[in-house]
Amino acid sequence: MSLQLDFPAVLERWPSLLGGAALTLELAFFATVLGALFGTLAAVGRSSQSSLIAGACKVYVESIRNTPLLVQIFLVYFGLASLGLKLSAFTVAVAALTINVGAYTAEIMRAGFEAIPRGQIEAAEGLALSRLQIYWHIILLPAIEKVYPALTSQFVLLMLASSVCSQISAEELTAVANYIQSDTYRAFEAYIIVAVLYIALSLVMRAGFWGLGLVLFPRRRRLGTPL
Amino acid sequence: MQQSTPSPEPIVSLRDVQKSFGPLRVLDGVSFAVERGEVLAMIGRSGSGKSTALRCIDRFEKVDGGEIVVCGHRVDRPDVDLRALRQDVGIVFQSYNLFPHLTIEQNITLAPCAVKGMATSQAKDLARKVLAQVGLEEKLLAYPEQLSGGQQQRAAIARSLAMQPKVMLFDEVTSALDPELTAEVLRVIEQLAADGMTMVMVTHEMGFAKGIADRIVFMHRGKVHETGPASILTSPTTPELTQFVGTGNLKS
């Protein structure tokens, strides 16, 4: 048996490959920003004094964490369509990925919130700060700092998982690979190249999170010690 | 409710305060009052209820019965304005509780800016002033972890002072410190007393309590067992206080 790899046949499609990679990164960016917001709110909601809010957040987190992403994407895709909403595949993909990563983010952020010593909150209460001010000034950043590596991994995973959005014909990286291989019959080469591109995208995201960390955690930047 | 003019009413008053944790009765009818400018030291064994009584003043614990009035706020009532109460009351804890992600300056300016709406530049001036009061001007831009325990506790005191409270509560603020660091924190508290700050402190430093307190409250089994001027430490009348001060507590 002989293996003959013809990379140029795939690489000559570099504009579509780059376009796919850009779209994947875009999907990941929006879903990360929105999912971080959404998940943080859900984590706060889970410790709400209102059992209705706490219960709703719990149902959301648990139902998302116990169903496959592809099924969630189809639910959003066909669900919105049957409601008569005509949205682009990109919008549906961002919505589904946000809902998905929001649930995982909620669990990670909850761990971060729970790691804040009770005394920190008492000290803030003693200074007459409001509940919202305590979350904003005292809890949020230290909580994020404590779980930052886990958050980074989760959002990189999200970017990789966005490949299933090819199923609703969002023109992201994996969809481009599918298209190229059916056109050129160079499946192995196409997926090798796409895998390498995913690795590159992961590195870009990790670098982005590292840079964001420098901005978010000035104490760590100056002292180099974990919180 | 809030009066800025001097009033004859005490700054803090507790009347027949009751508090239980489950079946455990921690405060069993506690009454005492603190006048303006007075320093009250609460002493007693661990578990005697002194820390709980202190925390009730700032409503970190809700009482089951009795009456607590602090700077005109009815603390025992469920509708008490907590944020107004806590602007009048400063509290310092055993474990400092500085915010680790903020510089000392940010620790101090946060509440005046966020709660009182003070301008940043004004708050920074204030931070310098209160840090000078506790002898830590040079630590303005340091992070809490760069400070020794004693320095952290003094910074925590400065942070409370920046809110210009009418009364300060100290909950075993030197219990985590070695004797040398304890001394530097106690010097700061002595200076506050000399400046006329109204203070309630829970302490195990008997020598310090004796030197600084206008009045001693000795707590025993959830009750004020004996109270009076600092001289009760040297000539106690109840056998419990006699035993408590006799167990080697009254040194230094």
Coordinates of C-alpha atoms in Angstrom, one line a residue:
Chain A
M1 CA 0.0 0.0 0.0
S2 CA 1.3 3.4 -0.8
L3 CA 0.2 6.7 0.7
Q4 CA 0.3 9.6 -1.7
L5 CA -0.4 13.0 -0.2
D6 CA -1.3 15.8 -2.4
F7 CA -1.4 18.9 -0.3
P8 CA -1.2 21.5 -3.0
A9 CA -4.6 20.3 -4.3
V10 CA -6.1 21.4 -1.0
L11 CA -3.8 24.4 -0.3
E12 CA -4.7 26.1 -3.5
R13 CA -8.1 26.6 -1.9
W14 CA -6.4 28.8 0.7
P15 CA -8.9 31.7 0.4
S16 CA -11.8 29.5 1.5
L17 CA -9.6 27.8 4.2
L18 CA -8.7 31.2 5.6
G19 CA -12.3 32.4 5.3
G20 CA -13.4 29.3 7.3
A21 CA -10.7 29.9 9.9
A22 CA -11.8 33.5 10.2
L23 CA -15.4 32.5 10.6
T24 CA -14.5 29.9 13.3
L25 CA -12.6 32.6 15.2
E26 CA -15.5 35.0 14.8
L27 CA -18.0 32.4 16.1
A28 CA -15.7 31.6 19.0
F29 CA -15.2 35.3 19.8
F30 CA -18.9 36.2 20.0
A31 CA -19.9 33.0 21.8
T32 CA -17.0 33.5 24.3
V33 CA -18.0 37.1 25.1
L34 CA -21.7 36.4 25.3
G35 CA -21.3 33.0 27.0
A36 CA -19.0 34.6 29.6
L37 CA -21.7 37.2 30.4
F38 CA -24.5 34.7 30.3
G39 CA -22.7 32.1 32.3
T40 CA -21.6 34.6 35.0
L41 CA -25.2 35.8 35.3
A42 CA -26.4 32.2 35.6
A43 CA -23.8 31.5 38.3
V44 CA -24.9 34.6 40.3
G45 CA -28.5 33.5 39.7
R46 CA -27.9 30.1 41.2
S47 CA -27.0 31.7 44.5
S48 CA -30.1 34.0 44.3
Q49 CA -32.3 34.2 47.4
S50 CA -35.3 33.8 45.0
S51 CA -35.8 30.0 44.6
L52 CA -37.5 30.7 41.2
I53 CA -34.3 32.3 39.8
A54 CA -32.0 29.8 41.4
G55 CA -34.1 26.9 40.2
A56 CA -34.4 28.3 36.6
C57 CA -30.6 28.7 36.5
K58 CA -30.1 25.2 37.8
V59 CA -32.4 23.7 35.2
Y60 CA -30.7 25.6 32.4
V61 CA -27.2 24.6 33.5
E62 CA -28.1 20.9 34.1
S63 CA -30.1 20.5 30.9
I64 CA -27.4 22.0 28.7
R65 CA -24.6 20.0 30.4
N66 CA -26.5 16.8 29.9
T67 CA -27.4 17.0 26.2
P68 CA -25.1 16.9 23.1
L69 CA -24.1 20.2 21.5
L70 CA -25.3 19.0 18.1
V71 CA -28.8 18.4 19.4
Q72 CA -28.8 21.8 21.0
I73 CA -27.8 23.4 17.7
F74 CA -30.6 21.6 15.9
L75 CA -33.0 22.6 18.6
V76 CA -32.1 26.3 18.2
Y77 CA -32.0 26.0 14.4
F78 CA -35.3 24.2 13.8
G79 CA -36.9 25.7 16.9
L80 CA -36.4 29.3 15.7
A81 CA -37.4 28.3 12.2
S82 CA -40.7 26.8 13.3
L83 CA -41.4 30.0 15.2
G84 CA -41.0 31.8 11.9
L85 CA -37.7 33.4 12.7
K86 CA -35.4 33.4 9.7
L87 CA -31.9 33.9 11.0
S88 CA -28.6 33.3 9.3
A89 CA -26.7 30.1 10.1
F90 CA -24.1 32.3 11.7
T91 CA -26.6 33.9 14.1
V92 CA -28.0 30.5 15.0
A93 CA -24.5 29.1 15.6
V94 CA -23.6 32.0 17.9
A95 CA -26.8 31.6 19.8
A96 CA -26.5 27.9 20.2
L97 CA -22.8 28.1 21.2
T98 CA -23.5 30.9 23.7
I99 CA -26.3 28.9 25.3
N100 CA -24.0 25.9 25.5
V101 CA -20.8 27.5 26.8
G102 CA -22.8 29.7 29.2
A103 CA -23.9 26.6 31.1
Y104 CA -20.3 25.4 31.5
T105 CA -19.1 28.9 32.3
A106 CA -21.8 29.1 35.0
E107 CA -20.4 26.0 36.8
I108 CA -16.8 27.3 36.6
M109 CA -17.7 30.7 37.8
R110 CA -19.8 29.2 40.6
A111 CA -16.6 27.5 41.8
G112 CA -14.8 30.8 41.6
F113 CA -17.5 32.6 43.6
E114 CA -17.4 29.9 46.2
A115 CA -13.7 30.3 46.6
I116 CA -14.0 33.9 47.8
P117 CA -13.6 33.8 51.6
R118 CA -16.6 34.8 53.5
G119 CA -14.5 37.5 55.3
Q120 CA -14.0 39.4 52.1
I121 CA -17.8 39.8 51.7
E122 CA -18.2 40.7 55.4
A123 CA -15.5 43.4 55.1
A124 CA -17.2 44.8 52.1
E125 CA -20.6 44.8 53.8
G126 CA -19.0 46.5 56.8
L127 CA -17.9 49.3 54.5
A128 CA -21.6 49.8 53.4
L129 CA -21.1 48.5 49.9
S130 CA -24.3 47.3 48.2
R131 CA -24.7 43.7 47.0
L132 CA -24.1 44.7 43.4
Q133 CA -21.0 46.8 44.3
I134 CA -19.7 43.8 46.3
Y135 CA -20.1 41.5 43.3
W136 CA -18.6 44.1 41.0
H137 CA -15.6 45.3 43.1
I138 CA -14.8 42.5 45.5
I139 CA -16.0 39.2 44.1
L140 CA -15.9 39.2 40.3
L141 CA -12.2 39.7 39.4
P142 CA -10.8 37.5 42.2
A143 CA -13.3 34.8 41.3
I144 CA -12.3 35.0 37.6
E145 CA -8.6 35.0 38.5
K146 CA -9.0 31.8 40.5
V147 CA -10.7 29.9 37.7
Y148 CA -9.0 31.6 34.8
P149 CA -7.1 28.5 33.5
A150 CA -10.4 26.5 33.5
L151 CA -12.2 29.3 31.7
T152 CA -9.5 29.5 29.1
S153 CA -9.7 25.8 28.4
Q154 CA -13.5 25.9 28.3
F155 CA -13.5 28.7 25.7
V156 CA -10.8 27.0 23.6
L157 CA -12.9 23.8 23.7
L158 CA -15.9 25.9 22.6
M159 CA -13.9 27.0 19.5
L160 CA -13.0 23.4 18.7
A161 CA -16.6 22.3 19.3
S162 CA -17.9 25.0 16.9
S163 CA -16.9 22.5 14.1
V164 CA -20.3 20.8 14.5
C165 CA -21.9 24.1 13.3
S166 CA -20.9 22.8 9.8
Q167 CA -24.1 20.7 10.2
I168 CA -26.3 23.7 9.8
S169 CA -24.1 24.9 7.0
A170 CA -22.4 27.7 8.8
E171 CA -19.3 28.2 6.6
E172 CA -16.8 27.7 9.3
L173 CA -13.5 25.8 9.0
T174 CA -14.8 22.2 9.2
A175 CA -17.6 23.0 6.7
V176 CA -14.9 24.4 4.3
A177 CA -12.9 21.1 4.7
N178 CA -16.0 19.1 4.0
Y179 CA -16.6 21.1 0.8
I180 CA -13.0 20.9 -0.3
Q181 CA -12.7 17.1 0.2
S182 CA -15.9 16.4 -1.7
D183 CA -14.6 18.6 -4.5
T184 CA -11.0 17.3 -4.7
Y185 CA -11.4 13.8 -3.2
R186 CA -8.4 14.7 -1.0
A187 CA -10.1 14.0 2.3
F188 CA -7.0 13.1 4.4
E189 CA -5.0 16.1 3.2
A190 CA -7.9 18.4 3.8
Y191 CA -8.5 17.3 7.3
I192 CA -4.8 17.3 8.2
I193 CA -4.6 21.0 7.0
V194 CA -7.7 21.8 8.9
A195 CA -6.4 20.1 12.1
V196 CA -3.2 22.2 11.8
L197 CA -5.3 25.3 11.4
Y198 CA -7.4 24.4 14.5
I199 CA -4.1 24.1 16.4
A200 CA -3.1 27.6 15.2
L201 CA -6.5 29.0 16.2
S202 CA -6.1 27.4 19.7
L203 CA -2.8 29.1 20.1
V204 CA -4.2 32.4 19.0
M205 CA -7.0 32.1 21.5
R206 CA -4.7 31.1 24.3
A207 CA -2.4 34.0 23.5
G208 CA -5.5 36.3 23.6
F209 CA -6.5 35.0 27.0
W210 CA -3.0 35.4 28.3
G211 CA -3.0 39.0 27.1
L212 CA -6.4 39.7 28.6
G213 CA -5.2 38.2 31.9
L214 CA -2.4 40.8 32.0
V215 CA -4.9 43.5 31.7
L216 CA -7.5 42.0 34.1
F217 CA -5.0 41.1 36.9
P218 CA -2.5 43.9 37.4
R219 CA -1.6 42.5 40.8
R220 CA -0.6 39.2 39.3
R221 CA 1.4 41.0 36.6
R222 CA 3.3 43.0 39.2
L223 CA 3.9 40.3 41.8
G224 CA 3.6 37.1 39.8
T225 CA 1.8 35.3 42.6
P226 CA -1.5 33.5 42.4
L227 CA -4.4 34.9 44.4
Chain B
M1 CA -33.1 59.4 62.5
Q2 CA -29.5 60.4 62.2
Q3 CA -28.4 63.2 64.4
S4 CA -25.2 65.0 63.7
T5 CA -25.4 67.2 66.8
P6 CA -24.1 65.7 70.0
S7 CA -26.9 63.9 71.8
P8 CA -27.1 62.6 75.4
E9 CA -28.1 59.2 74.1
P10 CA -25.4 56.6 74.0
I11 CA -23.7 55.8 70.6
V12 CA -24.4 52.1 71.1
S13 CA -26.9 50.5 73.5
L14 CA -27.9 46.9 73.9
R15 CA -30.9 46.0 76.0
D16 CA -31.7 42.4 77.0
V17 CA -30.3 41.0 73.7
Q18 CA -31.0 37.4 73.0
K19 CA -29.3 35.2 70.4
S20 CA -29.2 31.5 69.8
F21 CA -27.5 29.4 67.3
G22 CA -29.8 26.4 67.1
P23 CA -30.2 25.0 70.6
L24 CA -27.1 27.0 71.8
R25 CA -28.0 30.2 73.6
V26 CA -25.1 32.5 72.9
L27 CA -26.5 35.8 74.2
D28 CA -28.8 35.5 77.2
G29 CA -30.1 39.0 78.0
V30 CA -27.0 41.2 77.3
S31 CA -27.3 44.9 78.1
F32 CA -24.6 47.6 78.0
A33 CA -24.2 51.0 76.6
V34 CA -21.3 53.0 75.1
E35 CA -21.2 56.7 75.4
R36 CA -19.6 59.1 72.9
G37 CA -15.8 59.0 73.1
E38 CA -15.9 55.9 75.4
V39 CA -13.7 52.9 74.9
L40 CA -15.4 49.6 76.0
A41 CA -13.4 46.4 76.1
M42 CA -15.3 43.1 76.1
I43 CA -13.4 40.2 77.6
G44 CA -14.2 36.6 78.4
R45 CA -13.5 33.0 77.6
S46 CA -13.8 31.7 74.0
G47 CA -17.5 30.9 73.5
S48 CA -18.7 33.4 76.1
G49 CA -20.6 35.4 73.5
K50 CA -18.4 38.5 73.3
S51 CA -17.7 38.3 69.5
T52 CA -21.3 37.5 68.8
A53 CA -22.4 40.6 70.8
L54 CA -20.0 42.7 68.9
R55 CA -21.2 41.4 65.6
C56 CA -24.8 42.1 66.5
I57 CA -24.0 45.8 66.8
D58 CA -23.1 45.9 63.1
R59 CA -25.9 43.4 62.3
F60 CA -23.6 40.7 61.1
E61 CA -25.8 38.6 63.4
K62 CA -29.5 39.1 63.7
V63 CA -30.8 39.1 67.3
D64 CA -33.7 36.9 68.4
G65 CA -34.9 39.4 71.0
G66 CA -34.0 42.6 72.8
E67 CA -33.2 46.0 71.5
I68 CA -30.0 47.4 69.9
V69 CA -29.7 51.1 69.0
V70 CA -26.6 52.3 67.3
C71 CA -26.2 56.0 66.3
G72 CA -30.0 56.2 66.2
H73 CA -30.5 53.1 64.1
R74 CA -32.7 50.4 65.5
V75 CA -30.5 47.5 64.6
D76 CA -32.8 44.8 66.0
R77 CA -35.6 45.8 63.6
P78 CA -35.8 43.9 60.3
D79 CA -36.3 47.2 58.4
V80 CA -33.1 48.8 59.6
D81 CA -31.2 50.6 56.8
L82 CA -28.1 48.4 56.8
R83 CA -26.1 50.7 54.5
A84 CA -26.8 53.8 56.6
L85 CA -25.9 51.8 59.8
R86 CA -22.6 50.6 58.3
Q87 CA -21.6 54.1 57.3
D88 CA -21.8 55.1 60.9
V89 CA -20.0 51.9 62.2
G90 CA -16.5 50.8 61.3
I91 CA -15.5 47.2 61.9
V92 CA -12.1 45.6 61.9
F93 CA -11.7 41.8 61.9
Q94 CA -9.2 39.4 63.3
S95 CA -8.3 38.2 59.8
Y96 CA -7.8 41.8 58.3
N97 CA -9.9 41.0 55.2
L98 CA -8.1 43.4 53.0
F99 CA -9.1 43.0 49.3
P100 CA -6.2 41.1 47.9
H101 CA -6.6 42.2 44.3
L102 CA -6.5 45.9 45.2
T103 CA -3.6 48.1 46.3
I104 CA -3.8 49.6 49.8
E105 CA -4.8 52.9 48.2
Q106 CA -7.6 51.2 46.3
N107 CA -8.7 49.3 49.4
I108 CA -9.1 52.6 51.2
T109 CA -10.7 54.7 48.4
L110 CA -13.2 52.1 47.2
A111 CA -15.9 52.6 49.8
P112 CA -15.7 56.4 50.0
C113 CA -16.0 56.6 46.2
A114 CA -18.6 53.9 45.7
V115 CA -20.7 54.5 48.8
K116 CA -20.4 58.2 49.4
G117 CA -19.7 59.3 45.8
M118 CA -16.5 61.0 46.8
A119 CA -14.3 62.2 43.9
T120 CA -11.3 60.0 43.2
S121 CA -8.7 62.8 43.8
Q122 CA -10.3 63.7 47.1
A123 CA -10.5 60.0 48.1
K124 CA -6.8 59.6 47.3
D125 CA -6.0 62.5 49.6
L126 CA -8.1 60.9 52.3
A127 CA -6.2 57.6 51.8
R128 CA -2.9 59.4 52.4
K129 CA -4.3 61.0 55.5
V130 CA -5.6 57.8 57.1
L131 CA -2.5 55.8 56.2
A132 CA -0.4 58.5 57.9
Q133 CA -2.6 58.0 60.9
V134 CA -1.6 54.4 61.1
G135 CA 2.0 55.0 60.0
L136 CA 1.8 53.4 56.6
E137 CA 2.1 56.3 54.1
E138 CA 4.8 54.5 52.2
K139 CA 2.6 51.5 51.5
L140 CA 0.0 53.4 49.4
L141 CA 0.7 51.4 46.2
A142 CA 1.6 48.1 47.8
Y143 CA -0.7 45.1 47.6
P144 CA -1.9 43.5 50.8
E145 CA 0.3 40.4 50.4
Q146 CA 3.4 42.6 50.4
L147 CA 2.6 43.7 54.0
S148 CA 3.2 42.0 57.3
G149 CA 0.2 40.9 59.4
G150 CA 0.6 44.0 61.6
Q151 CA 0.8 46.3 58.6
Q152 CA -2.2 44.6 57.0
Q153 CA -4.2 45.1 60.2
R154 CA -3.2 48.8 60.4
A155 CA -4.2 49.2 56.7
A156 CA -7.6 47.6 57.6
I157 CA -8.0 50.1 60.4
A158 CA -7.2 52.9 58.0
R159 CA -9.7 51.6 55.5
S160 CA -12.4 51.8 58.2
L161 CA -11.3 55.2 59.3
A162 CA -11.7 56.5 55.7
M163 CA -15.5 56.1 56.0
Q164 CA -15.3 58.4 59.0
P165 CA -17.4 56.2 61.3
K166 CA -18.9 57.4 64.5
V167 CA -18.0 54.2 66.3
M168 CA -15.3 51.6 65.6
L169 CA -15.7 47.9 66.4
F170 CA -12.6 45.7 66.9
D171 CA -13.1 41.9 66.8
E172 CA -10.0 40.3 68.3
V173 CA -7.8 42.4 65.9
T174 CA -4.5 41.2 67.3
S175 CA -5.3 37.5 67.9
A176 CA -3.5 36.5 64.7
L177 CA -0.3 38.5 65.4
D178 CA 2.9 37.9 67.3
P179 CA 3.6 40.2 70.3
E180 CA 5.8 42.6 68.3
L181 CA 3.1 43.1 65.6
T182 CA 0.4 43.2 68.2
A183 CA 2.2 46.1 69.9
E184 CA 2.2 48.2 66.7
V185 CA -1.5 47.6 66.1
L186 CA -2.3 48.4 69.7
R187 CA -0.4 51.7 69.4
V188 CA -2.6 52.7 66.6
I189 CA -5.7 51.9 68.6
E190 CA -4.4 53.9 71.6
Q191 CA -3.9 56.9 69.3
L192 CA -7.5 56.6 68.1
A193 CA -8.7 56.5 71.7
A194 CA -6.6 59.6 72.5
D195 CA -8.2 61.3 69.5
G196 CA -11.6 60.6 71.1
M197 CA -12.9 57.8 68.9
T198 CA -15.8 55.8 70.3
M199 CA -14.7 52.1 70.3
V200 CA -16.0 48.7 71.3
M201 CA -13.3 46.0 71.3
V202 CA -13.3 42.3 71.9
T203 CA -9.8 41.5 73.1
H204 CA -7.6 38.9 74.9
E205 CA -5.0 41.5 75.6
M206 CA -5.8 42.1 79.3
G207 CA -2.9 44.5 79.9
F208 CA -4.0 46.6 76.9
A209 CA -7.7 46.5 78.0
K210 CA -6.7 47.7 81.4
G211 CA -4.6 50.6 80.0
I212 CA -7.1 51.9 77.4
A213 CA -10.6 50.9 78.3
D214 CA -13.0 53.3 80.1
R215 CA -15.1 50.3 80.9
I216 CA -14.8 46.6 80.9
V217 CA -17.6 44.1 80.1
F218 CA -16.8 40.6 81.3
M219 CA -18.9 38.1 79.4
H220 CA -19.6 34.7 80.9
R221 CA -22.1 32.1 79.5
G222 CA -23.9 34.6 77.3
K223 CA -24.4 37.2 80.0
V224 CA -22.6 40.4 81.2
H225 CA -21.2 38.8 84.3
E226 CA -19.3 41.7 85.6
T227 CA -18.8 45.3 84.4
G228 CA -17.1 48.4 85.6
P229 CA -14.1 50.5 85.2
A230 CA -10.7 49.0 84.2
S231 CA -9.9 48.6 87.9
I232 CA -12.2 45.5 88.1
L233 CA -9.4 43.6 86.4
T234 CA -7.2 44.1 89.4
S235 CA -9.9 43.8 92.0
P236 CA -12.7 41.6 90.5
T237 CA -15.7 40.9 92.6
T238 CA -17.1 37.7 91.0
P239 CA -15.2 34.4 91.3
E240 CA -15.4 33.9 87.6
L241 CA -13.6 37.1 86.7
T242 CA -11.2 36.4 89.5
Q243 CA -10.4 33.1 88.0
F244 CA -10.3 34.5 84.4
V245 CA -7.8 37.3 85.2
G246 CA -5.9 35.0 87.6
T247 CA -5.1 32.4 84.9
G248 CA -2.1 34.4 83.7
N249 CA -4.1 36.7 81.5
L250 CA -3.1 39.9 83.2
K251 CA 0.5 40.2 82.2
S252 CA 2.4 42.7 80.2

